[in-house]
C-alpha cells in the first residue's frame, strides 16, 4: 500500500463515516458495506490487512482513547460482570466455538478449530457502545460492554498464542498454557502499573500543552511496545495506563485537556473509519484463498459457525448474569436485573477488526510445520465478523427500542448536576471571600461583583476590565481578575472531583462540568496567551 492509496483510504472512509451521521445506519455498518462493494470495483487497489500494522499501530490508540474515556470507578463497581465477559466468556467461547467448528467441518483438526475459536471469541464493542449511548441505555449496560471490549482482546490474543502452539505441534500443555496466560495478564497489568505514575508525572511536569499532547500521542505505543517486549500483554498495559490517566486527567491544565480531547476524537474517528472500511475490502483476498474448499461448502460452514458464535454467547451471558445473584451479598451490592439486560448484552457481541488481524497473523508455515486449513479459518473469521456486524448491528437498535429498557433518569442526573454545581459555586464563593480579604488581591467592586455573578451565570459576556495597577503586587486589575478567577475555578474543580470520588456524580457528568470550567478558563486567558 503506497502513500496515495493510504490517503485515499483514509479520505474515503472518513467521508463515508461522516455521511453515516446523516443516516440511521451506524457508521461501522455503512463502512463495511461500502468496503464490500468497493472491493470488486475495477481500479480499487488491494487493501490487505497487515497484522503487523493493525495490532501494534492501530489497536493501541483505539484502546487508549476508549480507556481514557471510561470510568475507573464504574468499571471497579462492575468488575464481576466485566471480568466474566472479558475473561470467562472469551475462554469459554474459544473452547465451545472451537469444538462446534471441529464437529461441523470435516477434516478440521481440533487444534486448528481452537485457533478459530480464539480468533473470533472477542467482541468489538465500538458499535455496540455507540448505539447504547445514542439510545440512552442504562449506564451499567454501557459500562459492562465498554469494559468487556477493553480487556477481551488481551484474553483472546493469549488464548490464540496457546492454541497456535498446539496446532503446529509445539507440544504445549494445559499447565504451560495457563502459565503463559498468567504471565501475559499479570505482566501486562504490571507494566501498566509501573508506567502510569511516571507518565502522569511527566505530563504534569512538561508545563506546555503542545508537548503534553505530543506525549499523549506516544503513550499507547510506548505502553504496548514495553509490555510486548517482555512477553506480556500490550493490550492490558495500554488499558491500565489509559484508565489511570483518564481518572487523573483533572490534574492536567485546561489547555491540555481541551486540545487532547479534540486530538483524540480525531484520531479515533480516522482509525475506526479506516479499520471498518478495511474489513469490507478483505472479501476478494479471503475468497481467493479458499483453495480446496468450494464457495458453497464454505458458506454453509460459515453459517454454522456464525450461529454457534451467537448461541454460545447467550449460553454464557444468562448463567453468568443470574447464577451469582443466588448470593445475598451480590444482590445487595448490585442493582436488580431482569431478562432484558442480558438479552441486549448477549446480542451486542459483534466482532471486529481485531479478530481479522489475529486471523491474518496465522503463519502459513511455522518451523517447517504447515498450519492446517489456514485459508478456511480466515474465511470463517471474515464471515463471522461481517455476519455479526450486519445482522446484530442492524437489529440491535430496534431490539433495544422493542424491549423498552428503562433509560437514564435525566431528571435525577439534572438534579445531581445542579446540586454539584451549587456546592462547587459555594466553595468558589468562600474562596473568593478569603482572597478578597487580603489587600494584595484588591479589586474594583464591579470586577469583584463580576466574579460572584459568573458563578451563577457562566454565559454572561466578558466585562470590560479596568487597567489600573495594584500598588502592592504590581498586577493590573485584569491580571488580578484572571488570577482570582482561576483560584475560584480550581476550587470548583476540586469539589467536582470529590463528588465524583464519593459517587454522587458519575465520570460523564464530571467531565461535562469540568469542560464548562475549562472553556471559561480558556476564554478568560485567551488575550493573555495571544500577548
Coordinates of C-alpha atoms in Angstrom, one line a residue, residues 53-412:
X53 CA 0.3 -2.8 11.4
X54 CA -3.1 -3.4 13.0
X55 CA -2.0 -4.9 16.3
X56 CA 0.9 -2.6 17.3
X57 CA -0.1 0.6 15.4
X58 CA -3.9 0.7 15.2
X59 CA -5.1 -1.3 18.3
X60 CA -3.1 0.7 21.0
X61 CA -4.5 4.2 20.2
X62 CA -8.1 2.8 19.9
X63 CA -7.8 1.0 23.3
X64 CA -6.1 4.1 24.8
X65 CA -8.8 6.5 23.8
X66 CA -11.5 4.1 25.0
X67 CA -9.8 3.6 28.3
X68 CA -9.3 7.3 28.9
X69 CA -13.0 7.9 28.3
X70 CA -14.0 5.1 30.6
X71 CA -14.8 5.4 34.2
X72 CA -12.4 3.6 36.5
X73 CA -14.9 3.8 39.4
X74 CA -17.8 2.4 37.3
X75 CA -15.6 -0.4 36.0
X76 CA -14.5 -1.2 39.5
X77 CA -18.1 -1.2 40.7
X78 CA -18.9 -3.7 37.8
X79 CA -15.7 -5.7 37.9
X80 CA -17.5 -9.1 38.3
X81 CA -19.7 -8.9 35.1
X82 CA -16.8 -7.2 33.2
X83 CA -14.4 -10.0 34.2
X84 CA -16.9 -12.7 33.5
X85 CA -17.3 -11.4 29.9
X86 CA -13.8 -10.2 29.1
X87 CA -12.0 -13.3 30.5
X88 CA -14.5 -16.0 31.3
X89 CA -16.6 -15.7 28.2
X90 CA -13.6 -15.4 25.8
X91 CA -12.1 -18.6 27.2
X92 CA -15.5 -20.3 27.1
X93 CA -16.1 -19.2 23.6
X94 CA -12.7 -20.3 22.5
X95 CA -13.4 -23.9 23.6
X96 CA -17.1 -24.1 22.8
X97 CA -17.0 -22.5 19.3
X98 CA -13.8 -24.3 18.6
X99 CA -15.3 -27.7 19.4
X100 CA -18.5 -26.9 17.5
X101 CA -16.4 -26.0 14.4
X102 CA -14.5 -29.2 14.8
X103 CA -17.7 -31.2 14.8
X104 CA -19.2 -29.1 11.9
X105 CA -16.3 -29.0 9.5
X106 CA -14.9 -32.4 8.3
X107 CA -11.2 -32.9 8.5
X108 CA -10.6 -29.8 10.5
X109 CA -8.2 -30.7 13.3
X110 CA -9.3 -29.8 16.8
X111 CA -6.2 -27.7 17.4
X112 CA -7.0 -25.6 14.3
X113 CA -10.6 -25.3 15.4
X114 CA -9.5 -24.0 18.8
X115 CA -7.4 -21.4 17.0
X116 CA -10.5 -20.4 15.1
X117 CA -12.4 -20.2 18.4
X118 CA -9.8 -17.9 20.0
X119 CA -9.7 -15.7 16.9
X120 CA -13.5 -15.0 16.8
X121 CA -14.0 -15.0 20.6
X122 CA -13.6 -11.3 21.4
X123 CA -16.5 -9.0 20.6
X124 CA -15.6 -5.5 19.3
X125 CA -18.0 -3.3 21.3
X126 CA -17.3 0.0 19.5
X127 CA -20.5 -0.1 17.5
X128 CA -22.5 -1.6 20.4
X129 CA -21.4 1.1 22.9
X130 CA -22.1 3.8 20.4
X131 CA -25.6 2.5 19.9
X132 CA -26.1 2.1 23.6
X133 CA -25.2 5.7 24.3
X134 CA -27.3 7.0 21.4
X135 CA -30.4 5.2 22.5
X136 CA -29.9 6.1 26.2
X137 CA -29.4 2.6 27.7
X138 CA -28.8 2.4 31.4
X139 CA -25.2 3.4 32.3
X140 CA -24.5 -0.1 33.8
X141 CA -25.0 -1.9 30.5
X142 CA -22.9 0.6 28.6
X143 CA -20.1 0.3 31.2
X144 CA -20.2 -3.5 31.0
X145 CA -20.0 -3.5 27.2
X146 CA -17.2 -1.0 27.2
X147 CA -15.3 -2.8 30.0
X148 CA -15.5 -6.0 28.1
X149 CA -14.1 -4.5 24.9
X150 CA -11.1 -3.1 26.9
X151 CA -9.8 -6.4 28.2
X152 CA -11.2 -9.2 26.0
X153 CA -8.6 -8.6 23.2
X154 CA -5.8 -9.5 25.7
X155 CA -7.5 -12.7 26.7
X156 CA -8.2 -13.7 23.1
X157 CA -4.7 -12.9 21.8
X158 CA -3.2 -15.0 24.6
X159 CA -5.6 -17.9 24.0
X160 CA -4.7 -17.7 20.3
X161 CA -1.0 -18.0 21.0
X162 CA -1.6 -21.1 23.2
X163 CA -3.9 -22.7 20.6
X164 CA -1.5 -21.9 17.7
X165 CA 1.4 -23.5 19.5
X166 CA -0.7 -26.7 19.9
X167 CA -1.8 -26.6 16.3
X168 CA 1.8 -26.5 14.9
X169 CA 2.8 -29.3 17.2
X170 CA 4.9 -27.4 19.8
X171 CA 3.5 -29.7 22.5
X172 CA 2.3 -27.1 24.9
X173 CA 0.5 -28.5 27.9
X174 CA -2.6 -27.2 29.8
X175 CA -0.2 -26.1 32.6
X176 CA 2.0 -24.3 30.1
X177 CA -0.9 -22.6 28.5
X178 CA -2.2 -21.4 31.9
X179 CA 1.3 -20.2 32.8
X180 CA 1.6 -18.2 29.6
X181 CA -1.9 -16.7 30.1
X182 CA -1.0 -15.7 33.7
X183 CA 2.4 -14.2 32.5
X184 CA 0.7 -12.2 29.8
X185 CA -2.1 -10.9 32.1
X186 CA -0.1 -10.2 35.2
X187 CA 2.8 -8.9 33.2
X188 CA 0.6 -6.5 31.2
X189 CA -1.0 -5.2 34.3
X190 CA 2.4 -4.9 36.0
X191 CA 3.9 -2.9 33.1
X192 CA 0.9 -0.6 33.1
X193 CA 1.2 0.0 36.8
X194 CA 4.9 0.7 36.5
X195 CA 4.4 3.2 33.7
X196 CA 1.3 5.0 34.7
X197 CA 2.7 7.2 37.6
X198 CA 5.9 8.3 35.8
X199 CA 4.0 9.1 32.6
X200 CA 1.4 11.1 34.6
X201 CA 4.2 12.9 36.5
X202 CA 5.9 13.7 33.2
X203 CA 2.7 15.0 31.6
X204 CA 2.2 17.4 34.6
X205 CA 5.8 18.5 34.7
X206 CA 6.1 19.4 31.0
X207 CA 4.1 22.5 31.5
X208 CA 3.4 23.0 27.8
X209 CA 0.1 21.8 26.3
X210 CA 1.8 21.2 22.9
X211 CA 4.4 19.0 24.5
X212 CA 1.9 17.3 26.7
X213 CA -0.3 16.4 23.8
X214 CA 2.7 15.1 21.8
X215 CA 3.4 12.8 24.7
X216 CA -0.2 11.8 24.8
X217 CA 0.0 10.5 21.3
X218 CA 3.1 8.4 22.1
X219 CA 1.7 6.9 25.4
X220 CA -0.3 4.0 23.9
X221 CA 2.5 2.9 21.6
X222 CA 5.1 3.1 24.4
X223 CA 2.9 1.1 26.8
X224 CA 2.1 -1.5 24.2
X225 CA 5.7 -2.0 23.0
X226 CA 7.1 -2.1 26.5
X227 CA 4.8 -4.9 27.5
X228 CA 5.2 -6.9 24.3
X229 CA 9.0 -6.6 24.7
X230 CA 8.9 -8.6 27.9
X231 CA 6.3 -11.1 26.7
X232 CA 3.4 -9.5 28.5
X233 CA 0.0 -8.3 27.2
X234 CA 0.4 -4.9 25.5
X235 CA -3.4 -4.5 25.5
X236 CA -3.6 -4.7 29.3
X237 CA -0.7 -2.3 29.7
X238 CA -2.4 0.3 27.5
X239 CA -5.7 -0.1 29.3
X240 CA -4.2 0.2 32.8
X241 CA -2.3 3.4 31.8
X242 CA -5.3 4.8 30.0
X243 CA -7.6 4.2 32.9
X244 CA -5.2 5.9 35.3
X245 CA -4.6 8.9 33.1
X246 CA -8.3 9.3 32.5
X247 CA -9.0 9.2 36.2
X248 CA -6.3 11.8 36.9
X249 CA -7.0 14.0 33.8
X250 CA -8.3 16.8 36.0
X251 CA -4.8 17.4 37.3
X252 CA -3.5 18.4 33.9
X253 CA -4.1 22.1 32.9
X254 CA -7.2 23.1 31.0
X255 CA -5.4 23.8 27.6
X256 CA -4.0 20.3 27.5
X257 CA -7.4 18.8 28.3
X258 CA -9.2 20.8 25.6
X259 CA -6.5 20.0 22.9
X260 CA -6.3 16.4 24.0
X261 CA -10.0 15.8 23.7
X262 CA -10.1 17.3 20.2
X263 CA -6.9 15.4 19.1
X264 CA -8.0 12.0 20.3
X265 CA -11.6 12.4 18.9
X266 CA -10.0 13.0 15.5
X267 CA -7.6 10.0 15.9
X268 CA -10.3 7.7 17.0
X269 CA -12.6 8.8 14.2
X270 CA -10.0 8.3 11.5
X271 CA -8.8 4.9 12.8
X272 CA -12.2 3.5 13.4
X273 CA -13.4 4.6 10.0
X274 CA -10.4 3.1 8.2
X275 CA -10.5 -0.2 10.0
X276 CA -14.2 -0.9 9.3
X277 CA -13.7 0.0 5.7
X278 CA -10.7 -2.4 5.6
X279 CA -12.9 -5.2 6.9
X280 CA -15.1 -5.0 3.9
X281 CA -12.2 -4.6 1.5
X282 CA -10.8 -8.1 2.5
X283 CA -13.5 -10.0 0.7
X284 CA -11.6 -10.8 -2.6
X285 CA -8.5 -11.9 -0.8
X286 CA -10.4 -14.2 1.6
X287 CA -12.5 -15.8 -1.1
X288 CA -9.5 -16.4 -3.4
X289 CA -7.6 -18.1 -0.7
X290 CA -10.3 -20.8 -0.1
X291 CA -8.4 -23.2 -2.4
X292 CA -9.7 -26.8 -1.9
X293 CA -13.0 -25.7 -0.3
X294 CA -15.8 -24.7 -2.7
X295 CA -17.5 -21.4 -2.0
X296 CA -20.9 -23.1 -1.5
X297 CA -19.5 -25.6 1.0
X298 CA -17.6 -22.8 2.8
X299 CA -20.7 -20.7 3.1
X300 CA -22.6 -23.5 4.9
X301 CA -19.7 -23.8 7.3
X302 CA -19.8 -20.0 7.8
X303 CA -23.5 -20.1 8.7
X304 CA -22.9 -22.8 11.2
X305 CA -20.0 -21.0 12.9
X306 CA -22.0 -17.7 12.9
X307 CA -24.9 -19.5 14.7
X308 CA -22.5 -21.1 17.1
X309 CA -21.0 -17.8 18.0
X310 CA -24.4 -16.2 18.7
X311 CA -25.7 -19.1 20.7
X312 CA -22.6 -19.6 22.7
X313 CA -22.7 -16.0 23.9
X314 CA -26.2 -16.4 25.2
X315 CA -25.3 -19.7 26.8
X316 CA -22.6 -17.8 28.8
X317 CA -24.3 -14.5 29.4
X318 CA -27.6 -15.7 31.1
X319 CA -26.0 -18.0 33.7
X320 CA -23.2 -15.5 34.3
X321 CA -25.8 -12.9 35.0
X322 CA -28.2 -14.8 37.3
X323 CA -26.2 -17.5 39.0
X324 CA -24.0 -15.1 41.0
X325 CA -27.3 -13.4 42.2
X326 CA -28.0 -16.5 44.2
X327 CA -25.6 -14.9 46.7
X328 CA -27.3 -12.4 49.0
X329 CA -24.1 -10.2 49.0
X330 CA -24.2 -9.9 45.2
X331 CA -27.9 -9.0 45.3
X332 CA -27.2 -6.3 47.9
X333 CA -24.3 -4.8 46.1
X334 CA -25.7 -4.8 42.5
X335 CA -29.0 -3.5 41.2
X336 CA -31.8 -5.8 40.2
X337 CA -31.5 -7.3 36.7
X338 CA -34.3 -8.7 34.6
X339 CA -34.1 -10.9 31.5
X340 CA -33.9 -7.9 29.1
X341 CA -30.5 -6.6 30.1
X342 CA -28.6 -9.9 29.4
X343 CA -30.5 -10.2 26.1
X344 CA -29.1 -6.8 25.0
X345 CA -25.6 -7.7 26.2
X346 CA -25.8 -11.1 24.5
X347 CA -26.9 -9.7 21.2
X348 CA -24.3 -6.9 21.3
X349 CA -21.5 -9.4 20.6
X350 CA -20.3 -8.0 17.3
X351 CA -16.9 -9.0 16.1
X352 CA -14.4 -6.6 14.5
X353 CA -11.0 -5.8 13.2
X354 CA -9.0 -7.5 16.0
X355 CA -10.4 -10.9 15.1
X356 CA -9.4 -10.3 11.4
X357 CA -6.0 -9.1 12.4
X358 CA -5.3 -12.1 14.5
X359 CA -6.5 -14.4 11.7
X360 CA -4.3 -12.8 9.2
X361 CA -1.3 -13.3 11.6
X362 CA -1.7 -17.0 11.5
X363 CA 1.5 -18.2 9.8
X364 CA 1.4 -20.4 6.8
X365 CA 4.3 -22.4 8.0
X366 CA 6.0 -22.5 11.4
X367 CA 9.3 -24.3 11.9
X368 CA 8.5 -26.4 8.8
X369 CA 5.0 -27.3 10.0
X370 CA 2.1 -26.0 7.9
X371 CA -0.9 -24.7 9.7
X372 CA -3.9 -26.9 8.7
X373 CA -6.8 -25.2 6.9
X374 CA -5.5 -21.7 7.4
X375 CA -7.5 -20.3 4.4
X376 CA -10.7 -21.8 5.7
X377 CA -10.1 -20.3 9.2
X378 CA -9.5 -16.9 7.6
X379 CA -12.7 -17.2 5.6
X380 CA -14.8 -18.3 8.6
X381 CA -13.4 -15.4 10.6
X382 CA -14.2 -12.9 7.9
X383 CA -17.8 -14.2 7.5
X384 CA -18.3 -14.2 11.3
X385 CA -17.2 -10.6 11.5
X386 CA -19.4 -9.5 8.6
X387 CA -22.3 -11.5 9.8
X388 CA -22.3 -10.2 13.4
X389 CA -21.8 -6.6 12.2
X390 CA -24.6 -6.7 9.7
X391 CA -27.1 -9.0 11.4
X392 CA -26.6 -7.9 15.0
X393 CA -25.6 -4.4 14.2
X394 CA -28.7 -3.6 12.2
X395 CA -31.1 -5.3 14.6
X396 CA -29.7 -4.1 17.9
X397 CA -31.3 -0.6 17.8
X398 CA -34.8 -1.9 17.1
X399 CA -34.3 -4.7 19.7
X400 CA -33.4 -2.1 22.3
X401 CA -36.4 0.0 21.4
X402 CA -38.7 -3.0 21.5
X403 CA -37.5 -4.1 24.9
X404 CA -38.3 -0.7 26.4
X405 CA -35.5 -0.8 28.9
X406 CA -35.6 1.9 31.5
X407 CA -33.3 4.6 30.1
X408 CA -31.2 7.0 32.0
X409 CA -33.0 9.1 34.6
X410 CA -32.4 12.6 33.0
X411 CA -34.3 14.3 35.9
X412 CA -32.1 12.7 38.5

